[in-house]
CSV table of N, CA, C and O in Angstrom, one decimal:
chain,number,residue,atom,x,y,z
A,690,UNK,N,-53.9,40.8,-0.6
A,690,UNK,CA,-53.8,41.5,-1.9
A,690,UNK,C,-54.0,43.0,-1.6
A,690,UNK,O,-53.3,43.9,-2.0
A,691,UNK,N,-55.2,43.2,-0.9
A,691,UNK,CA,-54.9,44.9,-0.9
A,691,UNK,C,-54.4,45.9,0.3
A,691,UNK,O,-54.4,47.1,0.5
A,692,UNK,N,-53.5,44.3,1.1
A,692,UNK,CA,-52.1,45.3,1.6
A,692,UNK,C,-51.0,45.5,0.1
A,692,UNK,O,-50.3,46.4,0.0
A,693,UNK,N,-51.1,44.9,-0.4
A,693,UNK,CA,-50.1,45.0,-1.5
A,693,UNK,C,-50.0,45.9,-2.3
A,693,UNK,O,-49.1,46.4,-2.9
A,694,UNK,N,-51.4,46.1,-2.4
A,694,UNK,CA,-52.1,47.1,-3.2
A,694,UNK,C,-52.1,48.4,-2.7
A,694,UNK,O,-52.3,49.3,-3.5
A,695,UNK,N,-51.9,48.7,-1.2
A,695,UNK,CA,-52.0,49.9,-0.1
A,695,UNK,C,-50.1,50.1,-0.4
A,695,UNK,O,-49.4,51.1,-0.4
A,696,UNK,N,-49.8,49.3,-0.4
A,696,UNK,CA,-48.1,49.4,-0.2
A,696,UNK,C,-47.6,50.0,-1.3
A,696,UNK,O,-46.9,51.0,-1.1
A,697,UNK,N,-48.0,49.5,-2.5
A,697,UNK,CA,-47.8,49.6,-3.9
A,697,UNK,C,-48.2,51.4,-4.2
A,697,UNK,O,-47.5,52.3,-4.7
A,698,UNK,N,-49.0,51.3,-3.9
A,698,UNK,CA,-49.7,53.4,-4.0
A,698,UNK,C,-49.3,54.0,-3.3
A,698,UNK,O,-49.4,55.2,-3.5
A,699,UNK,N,-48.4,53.6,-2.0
A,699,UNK,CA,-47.6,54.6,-1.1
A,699,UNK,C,-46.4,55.1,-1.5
A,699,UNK,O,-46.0,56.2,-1.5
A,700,UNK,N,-45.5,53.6,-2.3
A,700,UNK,CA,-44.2,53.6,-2.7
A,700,UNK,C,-44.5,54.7,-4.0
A,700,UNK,O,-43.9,55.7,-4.0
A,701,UNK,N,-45.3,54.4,-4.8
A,701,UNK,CA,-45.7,55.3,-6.1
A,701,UNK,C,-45.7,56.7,-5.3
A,701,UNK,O,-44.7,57.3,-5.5
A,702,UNK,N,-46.6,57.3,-4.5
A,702,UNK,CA,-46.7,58.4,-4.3
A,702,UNK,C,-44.9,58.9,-3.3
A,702,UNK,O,-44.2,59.9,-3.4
A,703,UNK,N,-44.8,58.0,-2.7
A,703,UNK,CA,-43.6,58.9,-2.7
A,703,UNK,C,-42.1,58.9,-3.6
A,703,UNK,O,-41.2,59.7,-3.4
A,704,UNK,N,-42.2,58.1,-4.4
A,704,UNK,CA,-41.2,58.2,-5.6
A,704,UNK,C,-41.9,59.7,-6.6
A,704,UNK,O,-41.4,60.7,-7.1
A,705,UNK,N,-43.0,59.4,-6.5
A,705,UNK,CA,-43.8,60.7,-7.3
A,705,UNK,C,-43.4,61.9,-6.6
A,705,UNK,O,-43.1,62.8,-7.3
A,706,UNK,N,-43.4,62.3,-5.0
A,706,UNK,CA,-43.0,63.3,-4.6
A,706,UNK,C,-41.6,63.5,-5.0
A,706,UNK,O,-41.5,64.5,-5.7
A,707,UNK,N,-40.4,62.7,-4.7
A,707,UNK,CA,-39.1,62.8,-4.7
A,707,UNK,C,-38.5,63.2,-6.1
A,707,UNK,O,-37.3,63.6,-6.2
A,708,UNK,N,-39.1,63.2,-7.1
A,708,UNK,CA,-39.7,63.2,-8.8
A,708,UNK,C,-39.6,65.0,-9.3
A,708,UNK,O,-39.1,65.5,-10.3
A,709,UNK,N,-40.5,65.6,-8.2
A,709,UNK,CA,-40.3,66.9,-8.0
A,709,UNK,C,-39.8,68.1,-7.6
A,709,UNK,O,-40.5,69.0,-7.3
A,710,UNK,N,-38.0,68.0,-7.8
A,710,UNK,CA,-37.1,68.5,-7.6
A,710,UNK,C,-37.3,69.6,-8.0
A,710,UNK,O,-37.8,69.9,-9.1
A,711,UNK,N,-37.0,70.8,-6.9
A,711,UNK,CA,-37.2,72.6,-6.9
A,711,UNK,C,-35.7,73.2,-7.5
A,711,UNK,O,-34.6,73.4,-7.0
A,712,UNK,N,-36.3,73.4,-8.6
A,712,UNK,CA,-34.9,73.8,-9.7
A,712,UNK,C,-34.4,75.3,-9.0
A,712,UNK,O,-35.2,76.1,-8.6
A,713,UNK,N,-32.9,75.4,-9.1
A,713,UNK,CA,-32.5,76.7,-8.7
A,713,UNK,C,-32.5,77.4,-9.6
A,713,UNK,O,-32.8,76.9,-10.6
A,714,UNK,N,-32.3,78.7,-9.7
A,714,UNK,CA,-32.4,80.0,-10.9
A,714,UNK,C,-31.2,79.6,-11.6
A,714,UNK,O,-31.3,79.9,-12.8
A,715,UNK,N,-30.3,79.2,-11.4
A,715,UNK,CA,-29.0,79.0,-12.7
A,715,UNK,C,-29.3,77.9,-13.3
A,715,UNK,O,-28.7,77.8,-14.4
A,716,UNK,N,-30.4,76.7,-12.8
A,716,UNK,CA,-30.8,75.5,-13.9
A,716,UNK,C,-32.1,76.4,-14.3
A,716,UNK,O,-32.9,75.5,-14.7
A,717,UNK,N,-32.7,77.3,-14.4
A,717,UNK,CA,-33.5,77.7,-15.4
A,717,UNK,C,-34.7,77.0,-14.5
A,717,UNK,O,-35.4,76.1,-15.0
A,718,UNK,N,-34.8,77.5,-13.4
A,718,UNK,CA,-35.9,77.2,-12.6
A,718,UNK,C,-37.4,78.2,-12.4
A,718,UNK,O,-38.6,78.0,-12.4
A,719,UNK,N,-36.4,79.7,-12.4
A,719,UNK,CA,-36.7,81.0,-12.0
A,719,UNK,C,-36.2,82.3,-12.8
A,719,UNK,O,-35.2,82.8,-12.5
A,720,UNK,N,-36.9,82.7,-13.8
A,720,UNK,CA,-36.2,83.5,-14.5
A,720,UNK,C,-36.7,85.2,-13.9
A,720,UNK,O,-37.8,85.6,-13.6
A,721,UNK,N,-35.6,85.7,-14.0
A,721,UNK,CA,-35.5,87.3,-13.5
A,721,UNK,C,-36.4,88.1,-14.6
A,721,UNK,O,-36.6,87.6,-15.7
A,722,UNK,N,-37.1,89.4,-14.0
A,722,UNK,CA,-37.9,89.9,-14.4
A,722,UNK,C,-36.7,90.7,-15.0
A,722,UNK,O,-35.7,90.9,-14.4
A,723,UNK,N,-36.9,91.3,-16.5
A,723,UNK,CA,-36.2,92.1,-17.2
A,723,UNK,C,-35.8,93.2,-16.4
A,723,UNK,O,-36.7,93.6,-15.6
A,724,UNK,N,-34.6,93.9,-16.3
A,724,UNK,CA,-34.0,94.9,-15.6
A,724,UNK,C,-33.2,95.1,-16.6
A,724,UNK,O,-32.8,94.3,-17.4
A,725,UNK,N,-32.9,96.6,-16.2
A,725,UNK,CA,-32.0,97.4,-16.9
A,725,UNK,C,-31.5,98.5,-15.9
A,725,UNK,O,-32.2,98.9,-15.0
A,726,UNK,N,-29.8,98.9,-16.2
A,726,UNK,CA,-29.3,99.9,-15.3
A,726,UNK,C,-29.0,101.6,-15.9
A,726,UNK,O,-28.4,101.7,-17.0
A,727,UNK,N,-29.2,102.1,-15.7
A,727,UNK,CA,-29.6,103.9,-15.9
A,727,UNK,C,-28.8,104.2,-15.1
A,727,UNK,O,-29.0,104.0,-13.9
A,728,UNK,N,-27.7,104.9,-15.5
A,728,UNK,CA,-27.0,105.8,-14.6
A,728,UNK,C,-26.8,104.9,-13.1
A,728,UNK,O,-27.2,105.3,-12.0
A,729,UNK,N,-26.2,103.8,-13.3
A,729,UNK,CA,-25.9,103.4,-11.9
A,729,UNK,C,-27.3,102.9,-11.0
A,729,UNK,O,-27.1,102.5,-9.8
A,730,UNK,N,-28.8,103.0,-11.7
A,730,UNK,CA,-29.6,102.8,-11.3
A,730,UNK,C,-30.5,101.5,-11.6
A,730,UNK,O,-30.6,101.2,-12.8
A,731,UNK,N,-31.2,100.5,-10.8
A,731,UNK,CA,-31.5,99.5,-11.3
A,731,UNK,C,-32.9,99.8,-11.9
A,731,UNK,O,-33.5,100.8,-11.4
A,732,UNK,N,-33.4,99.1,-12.8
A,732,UNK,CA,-35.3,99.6,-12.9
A,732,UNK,C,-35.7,98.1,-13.8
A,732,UNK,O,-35.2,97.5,-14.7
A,733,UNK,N,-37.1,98.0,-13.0
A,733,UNK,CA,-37.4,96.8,-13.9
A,733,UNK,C,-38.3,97.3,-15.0
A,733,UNK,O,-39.2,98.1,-15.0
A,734,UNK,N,-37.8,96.7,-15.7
A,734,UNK,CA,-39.3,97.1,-17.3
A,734,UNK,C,-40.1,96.2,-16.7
A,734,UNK,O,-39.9,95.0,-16.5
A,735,UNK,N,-41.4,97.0,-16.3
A,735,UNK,CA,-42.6,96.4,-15.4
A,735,UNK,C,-44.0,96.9,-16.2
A,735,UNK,O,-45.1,96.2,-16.0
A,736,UNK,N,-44.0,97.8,-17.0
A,736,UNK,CA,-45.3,98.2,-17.6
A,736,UNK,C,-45.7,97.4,-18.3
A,736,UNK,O,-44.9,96.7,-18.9
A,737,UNK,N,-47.3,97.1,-18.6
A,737,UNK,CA,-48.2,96.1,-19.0
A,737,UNK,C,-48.0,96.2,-20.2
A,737,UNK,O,-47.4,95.6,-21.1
A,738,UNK,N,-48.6,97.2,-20.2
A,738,UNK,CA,-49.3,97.5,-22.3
A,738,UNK,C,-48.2,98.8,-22.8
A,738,UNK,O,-48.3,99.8,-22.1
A,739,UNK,N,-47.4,98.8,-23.7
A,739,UNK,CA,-47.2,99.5,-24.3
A,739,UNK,C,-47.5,100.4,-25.0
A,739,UNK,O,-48.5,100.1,-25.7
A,740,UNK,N,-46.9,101.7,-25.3
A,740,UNK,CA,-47.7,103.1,-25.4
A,740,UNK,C,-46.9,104.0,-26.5
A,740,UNK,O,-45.9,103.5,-26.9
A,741,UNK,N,-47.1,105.1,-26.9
A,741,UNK,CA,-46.9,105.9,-27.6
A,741,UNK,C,-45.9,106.8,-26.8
A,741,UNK,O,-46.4,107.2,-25.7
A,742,UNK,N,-44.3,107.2,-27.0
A,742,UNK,CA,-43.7,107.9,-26.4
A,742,UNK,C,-44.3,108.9,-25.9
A,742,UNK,O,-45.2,109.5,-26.3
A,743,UNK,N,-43.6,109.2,-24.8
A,743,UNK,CA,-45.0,110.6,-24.2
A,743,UNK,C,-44.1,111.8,-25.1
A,743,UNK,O,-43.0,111.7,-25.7
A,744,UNK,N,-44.8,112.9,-24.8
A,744,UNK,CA,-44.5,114.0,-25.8
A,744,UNK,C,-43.5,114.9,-25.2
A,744,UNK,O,-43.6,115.5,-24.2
A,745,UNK,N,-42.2,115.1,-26.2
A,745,UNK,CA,-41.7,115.9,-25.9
A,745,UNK,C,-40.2,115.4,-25.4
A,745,UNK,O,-39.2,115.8,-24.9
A,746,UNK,N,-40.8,114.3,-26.0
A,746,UNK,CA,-39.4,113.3,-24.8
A,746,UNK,C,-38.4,113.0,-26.1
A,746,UNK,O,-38.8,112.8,-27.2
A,747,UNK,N,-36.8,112.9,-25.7
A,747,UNK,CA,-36.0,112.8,-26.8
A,747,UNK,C,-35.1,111.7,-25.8
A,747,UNK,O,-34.8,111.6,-24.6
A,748,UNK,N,-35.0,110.8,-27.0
A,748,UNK,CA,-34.0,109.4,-26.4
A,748,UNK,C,-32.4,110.0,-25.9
A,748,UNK,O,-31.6,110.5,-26.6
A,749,UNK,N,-32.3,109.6,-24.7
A,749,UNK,CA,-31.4,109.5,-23.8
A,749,UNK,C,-30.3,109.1,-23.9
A,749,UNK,O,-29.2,109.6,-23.6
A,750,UNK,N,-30.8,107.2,-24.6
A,750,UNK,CA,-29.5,106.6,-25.0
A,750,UNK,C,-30.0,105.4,-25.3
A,750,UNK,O,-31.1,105.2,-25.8
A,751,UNK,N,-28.9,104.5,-24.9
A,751,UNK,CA,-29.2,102.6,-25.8
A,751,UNK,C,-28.6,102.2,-24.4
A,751,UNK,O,-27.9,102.7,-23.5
A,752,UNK,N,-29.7,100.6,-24.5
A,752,UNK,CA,-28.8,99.5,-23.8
A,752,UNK,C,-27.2,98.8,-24.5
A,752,UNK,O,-27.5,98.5,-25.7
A,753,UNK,N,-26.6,98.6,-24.4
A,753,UNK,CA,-25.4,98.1,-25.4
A,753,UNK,C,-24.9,97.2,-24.5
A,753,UNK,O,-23.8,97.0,-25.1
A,754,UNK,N,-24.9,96.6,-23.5
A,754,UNK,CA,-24.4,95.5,-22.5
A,754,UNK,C,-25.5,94.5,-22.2
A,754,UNK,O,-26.6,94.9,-21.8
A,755,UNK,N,-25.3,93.0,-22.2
A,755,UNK,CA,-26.2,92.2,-22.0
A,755,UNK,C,-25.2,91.5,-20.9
A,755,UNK,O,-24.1,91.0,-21.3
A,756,UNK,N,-25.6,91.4,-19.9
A,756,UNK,CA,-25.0,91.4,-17.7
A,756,UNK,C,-26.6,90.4,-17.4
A,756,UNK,O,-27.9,90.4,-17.6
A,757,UNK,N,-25.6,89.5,-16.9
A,757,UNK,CA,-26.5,88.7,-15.9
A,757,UNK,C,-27.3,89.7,-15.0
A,757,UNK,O,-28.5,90.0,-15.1
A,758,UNK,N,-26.5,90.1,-14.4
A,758,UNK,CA,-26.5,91.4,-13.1
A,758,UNK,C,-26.2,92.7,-13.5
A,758,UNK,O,-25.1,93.1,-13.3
A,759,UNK,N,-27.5,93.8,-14.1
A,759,UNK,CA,-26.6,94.4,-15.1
A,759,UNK,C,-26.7,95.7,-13.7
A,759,UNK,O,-27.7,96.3,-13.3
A,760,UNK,N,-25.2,95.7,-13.3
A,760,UNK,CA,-24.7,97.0,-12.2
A,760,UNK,C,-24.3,98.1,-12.8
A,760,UNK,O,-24.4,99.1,-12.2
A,761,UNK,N,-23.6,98.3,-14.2
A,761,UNK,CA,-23.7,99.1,-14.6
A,761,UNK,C,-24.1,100.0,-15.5
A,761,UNK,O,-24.7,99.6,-16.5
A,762,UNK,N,-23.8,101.0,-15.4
A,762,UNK,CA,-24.6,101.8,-17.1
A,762,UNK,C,-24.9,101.1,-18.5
A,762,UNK,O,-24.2,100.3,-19.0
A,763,UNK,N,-26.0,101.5,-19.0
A,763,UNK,CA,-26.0,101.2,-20.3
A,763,UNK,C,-26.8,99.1,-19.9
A,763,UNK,O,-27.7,98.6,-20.5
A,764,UNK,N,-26.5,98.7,-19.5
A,764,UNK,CA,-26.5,97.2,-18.8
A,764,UNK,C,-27.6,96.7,-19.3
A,764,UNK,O,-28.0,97.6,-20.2
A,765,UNK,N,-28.6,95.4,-19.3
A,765,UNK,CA,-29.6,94.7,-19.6
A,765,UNK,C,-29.4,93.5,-19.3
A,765,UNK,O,-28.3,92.9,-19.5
A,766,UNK,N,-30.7,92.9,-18.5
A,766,UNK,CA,-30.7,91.3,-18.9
A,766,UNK,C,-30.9,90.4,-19.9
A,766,UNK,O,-30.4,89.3,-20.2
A,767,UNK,N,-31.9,91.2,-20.4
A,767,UNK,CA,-32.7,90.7,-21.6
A,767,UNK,C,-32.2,90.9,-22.9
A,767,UNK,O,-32.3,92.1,-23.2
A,768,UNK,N,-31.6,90.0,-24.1
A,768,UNK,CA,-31.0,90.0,-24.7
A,768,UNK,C,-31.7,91.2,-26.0
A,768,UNK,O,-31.0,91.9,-26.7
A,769,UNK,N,-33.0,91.2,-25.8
A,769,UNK,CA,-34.1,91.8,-26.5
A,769,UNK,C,-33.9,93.3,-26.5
A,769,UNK,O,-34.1,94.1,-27.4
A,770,UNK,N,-33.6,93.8,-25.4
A,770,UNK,CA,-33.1,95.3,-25.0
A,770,UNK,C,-31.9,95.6,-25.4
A,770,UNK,O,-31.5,96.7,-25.0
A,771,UNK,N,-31.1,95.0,-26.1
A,771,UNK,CA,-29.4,95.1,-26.1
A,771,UNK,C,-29.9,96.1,-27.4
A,771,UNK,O,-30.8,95.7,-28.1
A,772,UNK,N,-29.4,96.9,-27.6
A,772,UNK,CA,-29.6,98.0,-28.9
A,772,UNK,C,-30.8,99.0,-28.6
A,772,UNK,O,-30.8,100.2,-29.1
A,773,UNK,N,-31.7,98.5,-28.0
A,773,UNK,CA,-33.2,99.5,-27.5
A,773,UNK,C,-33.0,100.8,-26.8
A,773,UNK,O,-32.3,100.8,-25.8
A,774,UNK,N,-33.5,102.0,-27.4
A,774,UNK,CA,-33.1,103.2,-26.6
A,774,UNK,C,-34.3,103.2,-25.4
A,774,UNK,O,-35.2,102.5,-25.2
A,775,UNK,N,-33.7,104.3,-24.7
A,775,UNK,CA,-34.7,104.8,-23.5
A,775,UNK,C,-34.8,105.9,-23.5
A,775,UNK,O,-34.0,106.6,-24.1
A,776,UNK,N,-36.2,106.8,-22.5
A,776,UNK,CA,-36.3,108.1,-22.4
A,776,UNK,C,-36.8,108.3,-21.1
A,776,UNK,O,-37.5,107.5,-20.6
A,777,UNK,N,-36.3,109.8,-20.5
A,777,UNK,CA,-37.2,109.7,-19.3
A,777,UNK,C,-38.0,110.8,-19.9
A,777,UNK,O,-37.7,111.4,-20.9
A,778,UNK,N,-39.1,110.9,-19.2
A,778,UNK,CA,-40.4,112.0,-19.5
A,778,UNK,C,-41.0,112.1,-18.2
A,778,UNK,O,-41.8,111.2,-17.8
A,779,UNK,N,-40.3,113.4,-17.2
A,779,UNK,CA,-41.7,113.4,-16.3
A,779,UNK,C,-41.1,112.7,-15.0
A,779,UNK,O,-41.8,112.2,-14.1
A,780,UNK,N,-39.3,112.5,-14.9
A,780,UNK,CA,-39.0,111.4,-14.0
A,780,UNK,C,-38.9,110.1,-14.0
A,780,UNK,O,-38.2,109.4,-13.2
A,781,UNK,N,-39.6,109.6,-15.1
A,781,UNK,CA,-40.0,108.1,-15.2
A,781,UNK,C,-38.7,108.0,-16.6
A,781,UNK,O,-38.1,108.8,-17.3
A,782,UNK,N,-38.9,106.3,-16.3
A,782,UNK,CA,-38.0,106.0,-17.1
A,782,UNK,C,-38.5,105.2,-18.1
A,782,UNK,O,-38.7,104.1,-17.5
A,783,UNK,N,-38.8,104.9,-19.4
A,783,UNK,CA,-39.5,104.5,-20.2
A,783,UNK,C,-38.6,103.7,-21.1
A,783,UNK,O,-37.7,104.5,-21.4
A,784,UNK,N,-38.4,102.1,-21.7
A,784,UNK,CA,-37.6,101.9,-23.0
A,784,UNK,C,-38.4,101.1,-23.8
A,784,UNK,O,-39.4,100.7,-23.4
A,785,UNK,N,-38.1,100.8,-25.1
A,785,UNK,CA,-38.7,100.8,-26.4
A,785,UNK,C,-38.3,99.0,-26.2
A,785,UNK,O,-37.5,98.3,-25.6
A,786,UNK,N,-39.3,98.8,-26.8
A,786,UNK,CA,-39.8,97.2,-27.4
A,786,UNK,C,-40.6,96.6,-28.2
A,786,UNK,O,-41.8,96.6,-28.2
A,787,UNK,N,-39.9,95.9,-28.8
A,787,UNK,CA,-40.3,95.8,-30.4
A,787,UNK,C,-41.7,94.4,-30.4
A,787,UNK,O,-42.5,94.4,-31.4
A,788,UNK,N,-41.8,93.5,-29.6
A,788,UNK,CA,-42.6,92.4,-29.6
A,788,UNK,C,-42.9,91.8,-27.8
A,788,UNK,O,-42.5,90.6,-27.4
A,789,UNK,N,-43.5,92.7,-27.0
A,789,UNK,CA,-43.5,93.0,-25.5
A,789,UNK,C,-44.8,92.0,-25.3
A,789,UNK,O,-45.8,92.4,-26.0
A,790,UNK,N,-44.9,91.2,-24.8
A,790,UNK,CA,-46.0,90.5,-24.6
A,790,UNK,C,-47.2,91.1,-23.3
A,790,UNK,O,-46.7,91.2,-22.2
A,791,UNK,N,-48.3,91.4,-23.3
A,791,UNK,CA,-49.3,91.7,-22.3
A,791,UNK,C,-50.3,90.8,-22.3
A,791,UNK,O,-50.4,89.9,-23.2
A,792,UNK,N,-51.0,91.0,-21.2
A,792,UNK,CA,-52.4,90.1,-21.1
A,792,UNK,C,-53.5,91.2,-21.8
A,792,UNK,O,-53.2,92.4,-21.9
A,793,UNK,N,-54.8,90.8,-22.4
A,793,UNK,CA,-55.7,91.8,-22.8
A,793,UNK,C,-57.1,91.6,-22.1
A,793,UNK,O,-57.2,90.4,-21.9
A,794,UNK,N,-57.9,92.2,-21.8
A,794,UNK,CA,-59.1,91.8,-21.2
A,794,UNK,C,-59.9,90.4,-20.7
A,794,UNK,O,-60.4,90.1,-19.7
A,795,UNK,N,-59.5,89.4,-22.3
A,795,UNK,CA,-59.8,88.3,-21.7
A,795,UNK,C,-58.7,87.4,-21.5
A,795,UNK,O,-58.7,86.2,-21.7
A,796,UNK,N,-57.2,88.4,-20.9
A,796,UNK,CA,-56.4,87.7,-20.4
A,796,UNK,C,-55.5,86.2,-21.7
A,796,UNK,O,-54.9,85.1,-21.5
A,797,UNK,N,-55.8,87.0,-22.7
A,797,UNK,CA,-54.9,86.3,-24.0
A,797,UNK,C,-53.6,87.4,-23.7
A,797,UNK,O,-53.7,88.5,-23.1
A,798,UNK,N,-52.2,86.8,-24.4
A,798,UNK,CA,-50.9,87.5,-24.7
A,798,UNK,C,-51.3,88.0,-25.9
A,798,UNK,O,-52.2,87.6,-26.6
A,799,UNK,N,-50.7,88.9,-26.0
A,799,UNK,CA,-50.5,90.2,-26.9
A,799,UNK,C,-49.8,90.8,-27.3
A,799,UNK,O,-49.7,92.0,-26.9
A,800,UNK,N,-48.8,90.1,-28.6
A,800,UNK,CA,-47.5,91.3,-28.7
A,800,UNK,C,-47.4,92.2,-29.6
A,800,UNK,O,-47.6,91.9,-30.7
A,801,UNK,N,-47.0,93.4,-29.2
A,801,UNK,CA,-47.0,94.1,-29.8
A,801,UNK,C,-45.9,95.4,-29.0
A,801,UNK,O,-45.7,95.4,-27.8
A,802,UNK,N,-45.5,96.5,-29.9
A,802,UNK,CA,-44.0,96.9,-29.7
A,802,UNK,C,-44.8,98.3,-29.0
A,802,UNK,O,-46.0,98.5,-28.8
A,803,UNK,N,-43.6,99.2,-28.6
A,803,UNK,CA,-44.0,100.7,-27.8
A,803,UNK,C,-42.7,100.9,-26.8
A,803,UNK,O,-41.7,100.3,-26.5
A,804,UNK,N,-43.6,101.9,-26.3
A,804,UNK,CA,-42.6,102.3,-24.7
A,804,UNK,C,-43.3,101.3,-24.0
A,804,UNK,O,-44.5,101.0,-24.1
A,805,UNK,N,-42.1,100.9,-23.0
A,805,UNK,CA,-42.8,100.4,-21.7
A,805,UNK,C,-42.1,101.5,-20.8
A,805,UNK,O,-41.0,102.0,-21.0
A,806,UNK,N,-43.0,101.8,-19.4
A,806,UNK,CA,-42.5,102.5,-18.4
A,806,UNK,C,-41.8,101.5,-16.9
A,806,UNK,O,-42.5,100.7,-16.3
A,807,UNK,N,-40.6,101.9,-16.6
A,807,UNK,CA,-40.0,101.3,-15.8
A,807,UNK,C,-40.2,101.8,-14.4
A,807,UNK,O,-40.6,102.9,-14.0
A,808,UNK,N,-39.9,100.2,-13.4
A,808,UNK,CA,-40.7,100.9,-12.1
A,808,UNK,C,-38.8,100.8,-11.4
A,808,UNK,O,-38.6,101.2,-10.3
């Protein structure tokens, strides 16, 4: 009986491993971090907390293209950016979002809208 029982928990654990199939990014395994393209340039919207435009800064333009791969101007991944302006201030590249999720001190989400600055 408790070879049967040894046989029986081996076969489970490895049907359990085989169970755990490593999804690729086109079945929605791995999702891309928001990017946007600027002048032929890629940049991820990477900033935490959102902020008050810095001063002095006048919007540039809009995303108006929603690209898997966005290579060119104007471009976005993120369906959420398609209409959102951007500004640079200072070099940096900053775009506007209306419900941007952060972590806050004790590491709860947080949404709420602003500039984010792109890296």
């Amino acid at each position: 009986m408790k070879k049967f029982i040894a046989a029986l928990l081996i076969i489970l654990l490895i049907c359990a491993g085989c169970s755990k199939a490593e999804k690729l990014p086109d079945e929605g395994g791995n999702n891309p971090p928001p990017t946007v393209n600027v002048n032929g340039k890629q940049y991820i919207v990477s900033g935490n907390t959102p902020s008050e435009p810095p001063e002095n800064a006048e919007i540039s333009g809009t995303f108006d293209e929603l690209s898997e791969w966005p290579d060119e101007h104007g471009e976005t991944n993120m369906d959420y950016l398609v209409g959102k302006p951007y500004i640079f201030a200072g070099g940096e590249l900053y775009v506007f979002v209306e419900n941007w999720p952060f972590q806050n001190e004790k590491l709860q989400y947080v949404y709420t809208g602003g500039w984010i600055k792109c890296s």
